[in-house]
Amino acid sequence: MNKVAVYPGSFDPITLGHVDIIQRLSLVFDKVIVLVAKSSTKPGLFDPQERKTLIQKTLKDFKNVEVDIFEGLTVNYLKQIKAQVIVRGLRAVVDFEYEMTMASMNKKLQPEIETMLMFAAPEYYYISSRGVKEVAENGGSLKGLVPELVIEPLVQKLKNLKGS
Ligand code: ADP
């Protein structure tokens, strides 16, 4: 059977914590779909297409990883493509309650879909997209936090925002 994992999130922008999870997933599943959530209420710093492009560039050497954009309930996306597994990453304990609530809601909506959690690697557990944006905004070094090719677009984006 072709086992597919859908890894949904904002990825605004992708960090090395996300990359680590995707890399490990790609070894366990036949196919990994990184699903960029599009939200009209949470526009984010990068628009979904920009986020998708940054993820694709970062993961270009991973043959079994795809990137998609979806607006709406993640379970509906899985139903559409007939996938069964949602994977989320778990960092500190603070992630737990949120992930458990969301997994329970998804179970209620679509009982045949399973949520699986993967622990963050110890060296990345403190990294979040929000934290990275804060560091960037204040001129800190982004090395070791996001993929190299994300640094320039992130710095540029924030510069443009400040200028506007
Ligand atoms: P969301 O806004 O939906 O929480 P994120 O883009 O912040 O999406 O994260 C997507 C998923 O990746 C979430 O399950 C989150 O817990 C997980 N994640 C985020 N940062 C890390 C990290 N440093 N290590 C492992 N998992 C992470």
mmCIF file of C-alpha atoms and ligand atoms in Angstrom:
data_model
loop_
_atom_site.group_PDB
_atom_site.id
_atom_site.type_symbol
_atom_site.label_atom_id
_atom_site.label_comp_id
_atom_site.label_asym_id
_atom_site.label_seq_id
_atom_site.Cartn_x
_atom_site.Cartn_y
_atom_site.Cartn_z
ATOM 1 C CA MET A 1 0.000 0.000 0.000
ATOM 2 C CA ASN A 2 1.160 3.516 -0.814
ATOM 3 C CA LYS A 3 1.450 5.298 2.535
ATOM 4 C CA VAL A 4 1.005 9.041 2.344
ATOM 5 C CA ALA A 5 1.633 11.539 5.155
ATOM 6 C CA VAL A 6 0.120 14.997 4.990
ATOM 7 C CA TYR A 7 2.092 17.535 7.043
ATOM 8 C CA PRO A 8 -0.063 20.672 7.358
ATOM 9 C CA GLY A 9 0.963 24.034 8.752
ATOM 10 C CA SER A 10 1.486 27.714 8.114
ATOM 11 C CA PHE A 11 5.194 27.418 7.222
ATOM 12 C CA ASP A 12 5.506 31.213 7.332
ATOM 13 C CA PRO A 13 8.384 30.655 6.642
ATOM 14 C CA ILE A 14 9.732 27.102 6.667
ATOM 15 C CA THR A 15 12.341 26.565 9.414
ATOM 16 C CA LEU A 16 15.012 23.930 9.995
ATOM 17 C CA GLY A 17 12.644 22.351 12.538
ATOM 18 C CA HIS A 18 10.102 21.757 9.769
ATOM 19 C CA VAL A 19 12.813 20.480 7.414
ATOM 20 C CA ASP A 20 13.952 17.955 10.013
ATOM 21 C CA ILE A 21 10.414 16.609 10.457
ATOM 22 C CA ILE A 22 9.879 16.378 6.677
ATOM 23 C CA GLN A 23 13.208 14.640 6.179
ATOM 24 C CA ARG A 24 12.414 12.026 8.832
ATOM 25 C CA LEU A 25 8.878 11.556 7.464
ATOM 26 C CA SER A 26 10.202 10.991 3.966
ATOM 27 C CA LEU A 27 12.120 7.969 5.256
ATOM 28 C CA VAL A 28 9.052 6.399 6.865
ATOM 29 C CA PHE A 29 6.288 7.180 4.360
ATOM 30 C CA ASP A 30 6.129 6.512 0.614
ATOM 31 C CA LYS A 31 5.033 10.060 -0.017
ATOM 32 C CA VAL A 32 4.952 13.245 2.079
ATOM 33 C CA ILE A 33 2.728 16.173 1.190
ATOM 34 C CA VAL A 34 3.630 19.427 2.889
ATOM 35 C CA LEU A 35 0.356 21.311 2.995
ATOM 36 C CA VAL A 36 0.502 25.090 3.226
ATOM 37 C CA ALA A 37 -2.627 26.368 4.933
ATOM 38 C CA LYS A 38 -4.182 29.335 3.206
ATOM 39 C CA SER A 39 -6.223 31.499 5.523
ATOM 40 C CA SER A 40 -8.056 34.691 4.670
ATOM 41 C CA THR A 41 -8.096 35.723 8.352
ATOM 42 C CA LYS A 42 -4.353 35.005 8.853
ATOM 43 C CA PRO A 43 -2.628 36.371 5.745
ATOM 44 C CA GLY A 44 0.870 35.883 7.197
ATOM 45 C CA LEU A 45 4.143 37.488 6.175
ATOM 46 C CA PHE A 46 4.650 35.486 2.978
ATOM 47 C CA ASP A 47 1.650 34.656 0.843
ATOM 48 C CA PRO A 48 0.902 30.930 0.422
ATOM 49 C CA GLN A 49 2.454 30.747 -3.052
ATOM 50 C CA GLU A 50 5.698 32.333 -1.785
ATOM 51 C CA ARG A 51 5.773 29.885 1.123
ATOM 52 C CA LYS A 52 5.218 26.992 -1.262
ATOM 53 C CA THR A 53 8.074 28.129 -3.506
ATOM 54 C CA LEU A 54 10.473 28.447 -0.550
ATOM 55 C CA ILE A 55 9.530 24.939 0.635
ATOM 56 C CA GLN A 56 9.912 23.499 -2.875
ATOM 57 C CA LYS A 57 13.338 25.063 -3.331
ATOM 58 C CA THR A 58 14.435 23.799 0.089
ATOM 59 C CA LEU A 59 13.213 20.270 -0.569
ATOM 60 C CA LYS A 60 14.110 19.938 -4.243
ATOM 61 C CA ASP A 61 16.324 16.889 -3.606
ATOM 62 C CA PHE A 62 13.602 14.958 -1.796
ATOM 63 C CA LYS A 63 12.018 12.798 -4.454
ATOM 64 C CA ASN A 64 8.981 11.706 -2.437
ATOM 65 C CA VAL A 65 7.996 15.116 -1.066
ATOM 66 C CA GLU A 66 5.370 17.369 -2.654
ATOM 67 C CA VAL A 67 4.040 20.760 -1.625
ATOM 68 C CA ASP A 68 0.441 21.877 -1.965
ATOM 69 C CA ILE A 69 -1.731 24.795 -0.844
ATOM 70 C CA PHE A 70 -5.174 24.345 0.646
ATOM 71 C CA GLU A 71 -7.823 26.609 2.096
ATOM 72 C CA GLY A 72 -10.299 24.948 4.420
ATOM 73 C CA LEU A 73 -10.346 21.946 6.721
ATOM 74 C CA THR A 74 -7.275 19.732 6.487
ATOM 75 C CA VAL A 75 -9.460 16.612 6.764
ATOM 76 C CA ASN A 76 -11.310 17.665 3.613
ATOM 77 C CA TYR A 77 -8.008 17.842 1.754
ATOM 78 C CA LEU A 78 -7.128 14.331 2.934
ATOM 79 C CA LYS A 79 -10.542 13.055 1.889
ATOM 80 C CA GLN A 80 -10.087 14.612 -1.544
ATOM 81 C CA ILE A 81 -6.789 12.858 -2.192
ATOM 82 C CA LYS A 82 -7.802 9.711 -0.252
ATOM 83 C CA ALA A 83 -5.035 10.022 2.323
ATOM 84 C CA GLN A 84 -5.348 8.794 5.881
ATOM 85 C CA VAL A 85 -2.560 10.279 7.960
ATOM 86 C CA ILE A 86 -1.997 13.816 9.231
ATOM 87 C CA VAL A 87 1.377 14.390 10.865
ATOM 88 C CA ARG A 88 2.158 17.260 13.194
ATOM 89 C CA GLY A 89 5.368 18.117 14.973
ATOM 90 C CA LEU A 90 5.606 18.363 18.734
ATOM 91 C CA ARG A 91 8.076 20.661 20.422
ATOM 92 C CA ALA A 92 7.657 21.525 24.091
ATOM 93 C CA VAL A 93 4.727 20.559 26.329
ATOM 94 C CA VAL A 94 2.948 23.769 25.317
ATOM 95 C CA ASP A 95 2.292 22.280 21.858
ATOM 96 C CA PHE A 96 0.573 19.266 23.377
ATOM 97 C CA GLU A 97 -2.795 20.675 24.349
ATOM 98 C CA TYR A 98 -3.272 22.478 21.058
ATOM 99 C CA GLU A 99 -2.326 19.410 19.035
ATOM 100 C CA MET A 100 -4.522 17.117 21.124
ATOM 101 C CA THR A 101 -7.538 19.413 20.725
ATOM 102 C CA MET A 102 -7.020 19.672 17.001
ATOM 103 C CA ALA A 103 -6.500 15.930 16.595
ATOM 104 C CA SER A 104 -9.705 15.269 18.554
ATOM 105 C CA MET A 105 -11.660 17.735 16.435
ATOM 106 C CA ASN A 106 -10.342 16.148 13.259
ATOM 107 C CA LYS A 107 -11.246 12.691 14.596
ATOM 108 C CA LYS A 108 -14.777 13.895 15.240
ATOM 109 C CA LEU A 109 -15.035 15.346 11.743
ATOM 110 C CA GLN A 110 -13.451 12.411 9.941
ATOM 111 C CA PRO A 111 -13.004 9.286 12.132
ATOM 112 C CA GLU A 112 -11.028 7.298 9.544
ATOM 113 C CA ILE A 113 -8.263 9.901 9.445
ATOM 114 C CA GLU A 114 -5.458 9.498 11.994
ATOM 115 C CA THR A 115 -3.222 12.210 13.432
ATOM 116 C CA MET A 116 0.319 11.170 14.257
ATOM 117 C CA LEU A 117 2.825 13.274 16.152
ATOM 118 C CA MET A 118 6.554 13.414 15.649
ATOM 119 C CA PHE A 119 8.846 14.884 18.280
ATOM 120 C CA ALA A 120 11.073 17.777 17.321
ATOM 121 C CA ALA A 121 14.767 16.972 17.259
ATOM 122 C CA PRO A 122 16.444 18.319 20.435
ATOM 123 C CA GLU A 123 18.557 20.762 18.415
ATOM 124 C CA TYR A 124 15.467 22.329 16.814
ATOM 125 C CA TYR A 125 12.790 22.148 19.489
ATOM 126 C CA TYR A 126 13.013 25.896 20.278
ATOM 127 C CA ILE A 127 12.614 27.048 16.670
ATOM 128 C CA SER A 128 9.300 28.516 15.515
ATOM 129 C CA SER A 129 8.371 30.592 12.476
ATOM 130 C CA ARG A 130 7.228 33.333 14.818
ATOM 131 C CA GLY A 131 10.530 33.328 16.732
ATOM 132 C CA VAL A 132 12.492 33.389 13.511
ATOM 133 C CA LYS A 133 10.532 36.414 12.268
ATOM 134 C CA GLU A 134 11.248 38.202 15.528
ATOM 135 C CA VAL A 135 14.971 37.513 15.216
ATOM 136 C CA ALA A 136 14.914 38.723 11.599
ATOM 137 C CA GLU A 137 13.000 41.863 12.479
ATOM 138 C CA ASN A 138 15.614 42.780 15.021
ATOM 139 C CA GLY A 139 18.621 42.064 12.870
ATOM 140 C CA GLY A 140 19.747 38.816 14.543
ATOM 141 C CA SER A 141 21.528 36.009 12.718
ATOM 142 C CA LEU A 142 19.230 33.521 10.997
ATOM 143 C CA LYS A 143 21.963 30.952 10.432
ATOM 144 C CA GLY A 144 20.980 27.569 11.816
ATOM 145 C CA LEU A 145 17.325 28.596 12.159
ATOM 146 C CA VAL A 146 16.003 28.569 8.590
ATOM 147 C CA PRO A 147 17.292 27.044 5.340
ATOM 148 C CA GLU A 148 20.012 29.260 3.789
ATOM 149 C CA LEU A 149 17.834 30.162 0.805
ATOM 150 C CA VAL A 150 15.095 31.524 3.091
ATOM 151 C CA ILE A 151 17.352 34.105 4.765
ATOM 152 C CA GLU A 152 17.503 36.649 1.936
ATOM 153 C CA PRO A 153 13.756 36.609 1.065
ATOM 154 C CA LEU A 154 12.880 36.906 4.760
ATOM 155 C CA VAL A 155 15.166 39.866 5.379
ATOM 156 C CA GLN A 156 13.984 41.503 2.147
ATOM 157 C CA LYS A 157 10.305 40.978 2.955
ATOM 158 C CA LEU A 158 10.651 42.633 6.341
ATOM 159 C CA LYS A 159 12.650 45.491 4.848
ATOM 160 C CA ASN A 160 9.917 46.107 2.251
ATOM 161 C CA LEU A 161 7.262 46.065 4.968
ATOM 162 C CA LYS A 162 9.148 48.619 7.032
ATOM 163 C CA GLY A 163 9.548 50.811 3.987
ATOM 164 C CA SER A 164 5.874 50.748 3.053
HETATM 165 P P1 ADP B 1 0.748 26.008 12.553
HETATM 166 O O1 ADP B 1 0.637 27.483 12.364
HETATM 167 O O2 ADP B 1 -0.335 25.221 11.919
HETATM 168 O O3 ADP B 1 1.042 25.559 13.963
HETATM 169 P P2 ADP B 1 3.532 25.825 11.787
HETATM 170 O O4 ADP B 1 3.954 26.192 10.421
HETATM 171 O O5 ADP B 1 3.944 26.717 12.897
HETATM 172 O O6 ADP B 1 1.983 25.607 11.681
HETATM 173 O O7 ADP B 1 4.043 24.358 12.109
HETATM 174 C C1 ADP B 1 3.600 23.226 11.408
HETATM 175 C C2 ADP B 1 3.826 21.989 12.248
HETATM 176 O O8 ADP B 1 5.222 21.853 12.494
HETATM 177 C C3 ADP B 1 3.168 22.027 13.617
HETATM 178 O O9 ADP B 1 2.746 20.730 13.950
HETATM 179 C C4 ADP B 1 4.276 22.471 14.537
HETATM 180 O O10 ADP B 1 4.095 22.000 15.855
HETATM 181 C C5 ADP B 1 5.457 21.803 13.883
HETATM 182 N N1 ADP B 1 6.713 22.491 14.164
HETATM 183 C C6 ADP B 1 6.944 23.814 14.121
HETATM 184 N N2 ADP B 1 8.232 24.103 14.444
HETATM 185 C C7 ADP B 1 8.814 22.890 14.698
HETATM 186 C C8 ADP B 1 10.137 22.498 15.117
HETATM 187 N N3 ADP B 1 11.084 23.389 15.380
HETATM 188 N N4 ADP B 1 10.379 21.180 15.261
HETATM 189 C C9 ADP B 1 9.405 20.272 15.038
HETATM 190 N N5 ADP B 1 8.137 20.577 14.675
HETATM 191 C C10 ADP B 1 7.849 21.868 14.504
#
